[in-house]
Coordinates of C-alpha atoms in Angstrom, one line a residue:
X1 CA -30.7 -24.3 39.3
X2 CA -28.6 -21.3 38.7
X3 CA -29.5 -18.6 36.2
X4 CA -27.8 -18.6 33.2
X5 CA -28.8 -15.1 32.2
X6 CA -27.8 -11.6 33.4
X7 CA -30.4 -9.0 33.0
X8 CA -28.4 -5.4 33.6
X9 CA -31.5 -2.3 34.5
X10 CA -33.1 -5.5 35.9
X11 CA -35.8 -2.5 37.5
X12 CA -36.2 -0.2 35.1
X13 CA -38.9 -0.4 32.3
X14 CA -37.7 -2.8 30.0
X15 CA -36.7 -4.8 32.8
X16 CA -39.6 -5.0 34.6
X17 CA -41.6 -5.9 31.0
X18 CA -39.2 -8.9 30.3
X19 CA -39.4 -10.3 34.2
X20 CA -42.9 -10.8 33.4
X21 CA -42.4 -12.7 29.9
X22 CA -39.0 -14.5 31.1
X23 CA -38.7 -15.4 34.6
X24 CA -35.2 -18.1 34.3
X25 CA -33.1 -14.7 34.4
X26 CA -31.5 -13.4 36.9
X27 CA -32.6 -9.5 37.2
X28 CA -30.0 -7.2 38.8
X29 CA -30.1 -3.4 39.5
X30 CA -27.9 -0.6 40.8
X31 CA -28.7 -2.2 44.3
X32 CA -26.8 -5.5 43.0
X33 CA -23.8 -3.7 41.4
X34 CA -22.8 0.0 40.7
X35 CA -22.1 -0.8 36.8
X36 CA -20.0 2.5 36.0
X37 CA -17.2 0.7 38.6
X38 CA -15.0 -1.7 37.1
X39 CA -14.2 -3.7 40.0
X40 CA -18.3 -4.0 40.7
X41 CA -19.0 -4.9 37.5
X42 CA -15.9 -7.8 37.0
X43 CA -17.7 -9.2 40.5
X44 CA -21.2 -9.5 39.6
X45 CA -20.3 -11.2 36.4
X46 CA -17.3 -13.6 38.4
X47 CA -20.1 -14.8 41.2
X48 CA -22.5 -15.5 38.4
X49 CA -21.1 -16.5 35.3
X50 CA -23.4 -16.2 33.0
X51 CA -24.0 -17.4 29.4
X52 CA -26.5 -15.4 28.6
X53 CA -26.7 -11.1 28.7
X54 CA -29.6 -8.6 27.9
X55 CA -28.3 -5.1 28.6
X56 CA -30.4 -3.0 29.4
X57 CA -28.8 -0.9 32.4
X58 CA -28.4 3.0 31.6
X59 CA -29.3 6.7 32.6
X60 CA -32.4 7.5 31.6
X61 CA -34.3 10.8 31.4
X62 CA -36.4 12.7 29.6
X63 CA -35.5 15.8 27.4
X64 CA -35.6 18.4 30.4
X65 CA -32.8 15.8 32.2
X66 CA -30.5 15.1 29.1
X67 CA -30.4 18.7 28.4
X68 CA -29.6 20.1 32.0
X69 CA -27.4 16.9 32.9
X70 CA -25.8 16.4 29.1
X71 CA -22.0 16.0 30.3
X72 CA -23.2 13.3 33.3
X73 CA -25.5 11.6 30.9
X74 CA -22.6 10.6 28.2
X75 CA -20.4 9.6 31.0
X76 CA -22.2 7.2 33.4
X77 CA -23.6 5.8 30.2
X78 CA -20.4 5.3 28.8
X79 CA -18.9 4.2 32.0
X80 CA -21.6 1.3 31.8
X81 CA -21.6 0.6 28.2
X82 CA -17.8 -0.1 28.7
X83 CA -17.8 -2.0 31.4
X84 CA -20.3 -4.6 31.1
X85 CA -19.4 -4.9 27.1
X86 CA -15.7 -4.9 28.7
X87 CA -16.3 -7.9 31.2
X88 CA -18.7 -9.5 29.1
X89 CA -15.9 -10.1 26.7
X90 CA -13.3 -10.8 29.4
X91 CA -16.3 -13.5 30.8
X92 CA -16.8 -15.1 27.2
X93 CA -20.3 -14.7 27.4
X94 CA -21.8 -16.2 24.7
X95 CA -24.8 -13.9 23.3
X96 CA -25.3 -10.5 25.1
X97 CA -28.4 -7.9 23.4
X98 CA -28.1 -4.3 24.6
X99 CA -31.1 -1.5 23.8
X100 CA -29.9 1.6 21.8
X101 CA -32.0 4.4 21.8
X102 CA -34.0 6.5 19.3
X103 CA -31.6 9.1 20.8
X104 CA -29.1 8.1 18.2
X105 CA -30.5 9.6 15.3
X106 CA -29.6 12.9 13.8
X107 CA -31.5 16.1 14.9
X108 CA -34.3 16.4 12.1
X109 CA -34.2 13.4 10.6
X110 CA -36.5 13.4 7.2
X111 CA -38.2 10.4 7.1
X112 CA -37.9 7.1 9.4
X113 CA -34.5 6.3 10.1
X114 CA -33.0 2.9 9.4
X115 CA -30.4 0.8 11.0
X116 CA -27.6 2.8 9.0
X117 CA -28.6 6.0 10.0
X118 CA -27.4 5.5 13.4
X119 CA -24.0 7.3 13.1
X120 CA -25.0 9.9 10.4
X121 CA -25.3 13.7 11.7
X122 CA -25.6 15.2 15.1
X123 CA -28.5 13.5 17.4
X124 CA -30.7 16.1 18.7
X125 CA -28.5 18.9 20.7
X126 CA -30.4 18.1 23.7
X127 CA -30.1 14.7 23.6
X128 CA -26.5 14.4 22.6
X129 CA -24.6 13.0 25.5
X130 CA -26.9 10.6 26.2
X131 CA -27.3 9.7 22.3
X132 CA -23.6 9.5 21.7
X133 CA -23.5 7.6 24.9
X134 CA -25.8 4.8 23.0
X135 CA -23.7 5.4 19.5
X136 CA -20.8 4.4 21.5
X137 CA -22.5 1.4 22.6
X138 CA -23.0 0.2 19.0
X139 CA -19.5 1.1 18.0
X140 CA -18.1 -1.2 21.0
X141 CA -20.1 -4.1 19.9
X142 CA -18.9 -4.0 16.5
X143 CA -15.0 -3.2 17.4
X144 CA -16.0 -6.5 19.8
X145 CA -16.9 -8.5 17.5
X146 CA -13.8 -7.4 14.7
X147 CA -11.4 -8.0 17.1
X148 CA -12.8 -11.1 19.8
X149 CA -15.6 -12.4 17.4
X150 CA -17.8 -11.3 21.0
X151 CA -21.4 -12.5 19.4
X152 CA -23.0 -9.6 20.8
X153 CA -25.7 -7.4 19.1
X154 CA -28.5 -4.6 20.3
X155 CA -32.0 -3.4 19.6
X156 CA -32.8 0.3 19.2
X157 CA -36.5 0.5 20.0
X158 CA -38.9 3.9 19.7
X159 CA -39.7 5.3 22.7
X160 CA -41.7 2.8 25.3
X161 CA -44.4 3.0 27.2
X162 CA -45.8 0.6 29.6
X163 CA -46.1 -0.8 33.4
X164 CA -43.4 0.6 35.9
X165 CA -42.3 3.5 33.4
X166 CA -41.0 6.5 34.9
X167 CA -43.7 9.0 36.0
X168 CA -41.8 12.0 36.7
X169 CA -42.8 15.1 34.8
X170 CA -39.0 16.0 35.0
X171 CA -37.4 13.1 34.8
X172 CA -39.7 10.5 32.9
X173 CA -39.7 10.2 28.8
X174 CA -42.9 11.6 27.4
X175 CA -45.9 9.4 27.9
X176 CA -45.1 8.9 31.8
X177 CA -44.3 12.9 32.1
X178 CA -47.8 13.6 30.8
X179 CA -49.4 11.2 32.4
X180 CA -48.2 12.6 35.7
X181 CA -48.5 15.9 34.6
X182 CA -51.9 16.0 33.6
X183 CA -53.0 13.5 37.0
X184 CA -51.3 16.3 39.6
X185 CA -52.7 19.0 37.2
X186 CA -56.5 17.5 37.6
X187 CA -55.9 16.8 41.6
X188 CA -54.6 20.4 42.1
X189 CA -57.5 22.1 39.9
X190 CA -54.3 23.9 37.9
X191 CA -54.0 24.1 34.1
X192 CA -52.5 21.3 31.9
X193 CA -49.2 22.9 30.1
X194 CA -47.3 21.2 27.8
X195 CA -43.8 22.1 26.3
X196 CA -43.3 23.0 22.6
X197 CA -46.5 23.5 20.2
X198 CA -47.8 20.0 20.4
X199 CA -47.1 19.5 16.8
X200 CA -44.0 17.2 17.0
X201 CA -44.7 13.3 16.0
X202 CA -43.6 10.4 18.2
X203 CA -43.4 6.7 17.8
X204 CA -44.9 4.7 20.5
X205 CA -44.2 1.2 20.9
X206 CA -45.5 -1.0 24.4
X207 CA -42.7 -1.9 26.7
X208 CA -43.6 -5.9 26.8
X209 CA -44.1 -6.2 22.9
X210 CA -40.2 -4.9 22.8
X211 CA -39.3 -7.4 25.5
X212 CA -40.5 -10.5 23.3
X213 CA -38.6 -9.0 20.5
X214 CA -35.5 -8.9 23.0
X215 CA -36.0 -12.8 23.1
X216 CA -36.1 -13.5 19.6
X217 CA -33.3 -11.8 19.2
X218 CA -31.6 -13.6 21.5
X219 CA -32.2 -16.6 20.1
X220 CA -32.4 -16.2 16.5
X221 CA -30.0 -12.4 15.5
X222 CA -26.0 -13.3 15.3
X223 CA -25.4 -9.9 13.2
X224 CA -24.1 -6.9 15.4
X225 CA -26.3 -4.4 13.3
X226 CA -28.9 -3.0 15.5
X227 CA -33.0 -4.0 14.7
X228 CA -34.7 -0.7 15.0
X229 CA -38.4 -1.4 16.8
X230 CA -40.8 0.5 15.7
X231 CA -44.7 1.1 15.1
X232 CA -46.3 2.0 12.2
X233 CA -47.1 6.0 12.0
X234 CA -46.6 8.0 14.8
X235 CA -49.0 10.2 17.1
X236 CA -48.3 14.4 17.5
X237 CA -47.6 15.2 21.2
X238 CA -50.8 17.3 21.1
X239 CA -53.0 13.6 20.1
X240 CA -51.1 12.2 23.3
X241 CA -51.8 15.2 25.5
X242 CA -55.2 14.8 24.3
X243 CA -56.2 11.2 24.8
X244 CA -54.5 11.2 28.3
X245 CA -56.5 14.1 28.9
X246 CA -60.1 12.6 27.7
X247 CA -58.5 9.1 29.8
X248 CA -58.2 10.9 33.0
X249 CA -61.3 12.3 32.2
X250 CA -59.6 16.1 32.9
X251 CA -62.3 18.6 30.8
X252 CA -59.8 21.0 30.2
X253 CA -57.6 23.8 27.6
X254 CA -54.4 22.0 26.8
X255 CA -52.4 25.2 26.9
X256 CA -48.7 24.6 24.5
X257 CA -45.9 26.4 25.7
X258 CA -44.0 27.2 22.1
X259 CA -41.3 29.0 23.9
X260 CA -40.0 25.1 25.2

């Protein structure tokens, strides 16, 4: 039987959690279908006509990445944003969920944001193409849903960690980075540096625990406001450094680099 669901980023993180929960979708990457084109884009959805869309294909990097590649990361995420919202619409799918980012919120935000919050002040100077990127996403489903009555909505989840995550100490969000950073740091007998003082506080949450929230909201959310998923508390990027540390077993000065 054919699929009746389109999962966009079908490889990435997310992705990979929900193919292990949910295996009656049909999982495509940037080998299927170059997303920022139009013409790809209007195909992929034509041959497959789906019903069903969790979008979850974008850009992704960590903050060295959205800083030195801020221009690129606002456009090939709003390329894809706009096309698959676009064709979505032009398809009549009838439920699509997209994933915001934390990236959205504004640059020293006080105390835990909620879903309002996500067009208030400037995101995060490093982060702000990509987090305008994902604002622009939220705005689309809304203007979607005002004009075509599109019953599409999103998630904006903390940042994930989990199986097939992204371990490149450039390139990767922070759990992965570190991970990597402190393995080739322990393998090459070198010292364990981490940018910034080790004081800032992230929210964790695990990649498969957002992917069952993904299907609830598939099947239960019609509202287009975005469900912020998040853990209680939050652990200080010197804790995390730490525990992957004491995991790896690397006996070893964690030296912060305050200058980053």
């Amino acid at each position: 039987m054919k699929p009746d669901t389109l999962v966009t980023g079908g490889s990435g993180l997310l992705g990979y959690a929900l193919q292990s929960i949910f295996s009656e979708g049909l999982f495509v990457s940037s080998k299927d279908a170059d997303l920022t084109q139009l013409s790809e884009t209007r195909a992929l959805f034509k041959k497959h006509q789906p019903r069903f869309v969790y979008h979850l294909a974008a850009k992704v990097g960590g903050v060295k990445t959205n800083a030195q590649k801020i221009a690129d990361m606002f456009t090939v995420n709003t390329q894809i944003n706009t096309n698959v919202l676009s064709v979505a619409q032009e398809f009549k799918v009838e439920k699509l969920v997209a994933v915001l980012s934390n990236c959205v919120f504004r640059e020293n935000q006080a105390v835990p944001p909620i879903e309002k919050d996500v067009h208030i002040g400037m995101p995060f100077a490093g982060h702000r193409g990509y987090g305008y990127a994902k604002r622009m996403l939220d705005l689309q489903i809304k203007l979607l849903r005002q004009q075509h009555g599109c019953n599409f909505t999103s998630i904006t989840p903390v940042t994930m960690v989990g199986p097939n995550d992204n371990w490149n100490s450039d390139e990767g969000h922070v759990a992965g980075a570190l991970i990597q950073k402190c393995y080739r740091a322990k393998k090459r007998g070198e010292s364990f540096q981490i940018w910034g003082s080790g004081q800032a506080v992230r929210q964790f949450i695990y990649s498969v625990d957002v992917a069952r929230i993904l299907m609830e909201v598939m099947k239960h959310y019609n509202e287009t406001e975005t469900i912020i998923v998040a853990a209680d508390g939050g652990t200080s990027i010197k804790t995390l450094a730490e525990t992957i540390a004491r995991v790896l077993d690397f006996k070893v000065t964690i030296e912060f680099d305050s200058t980053k």
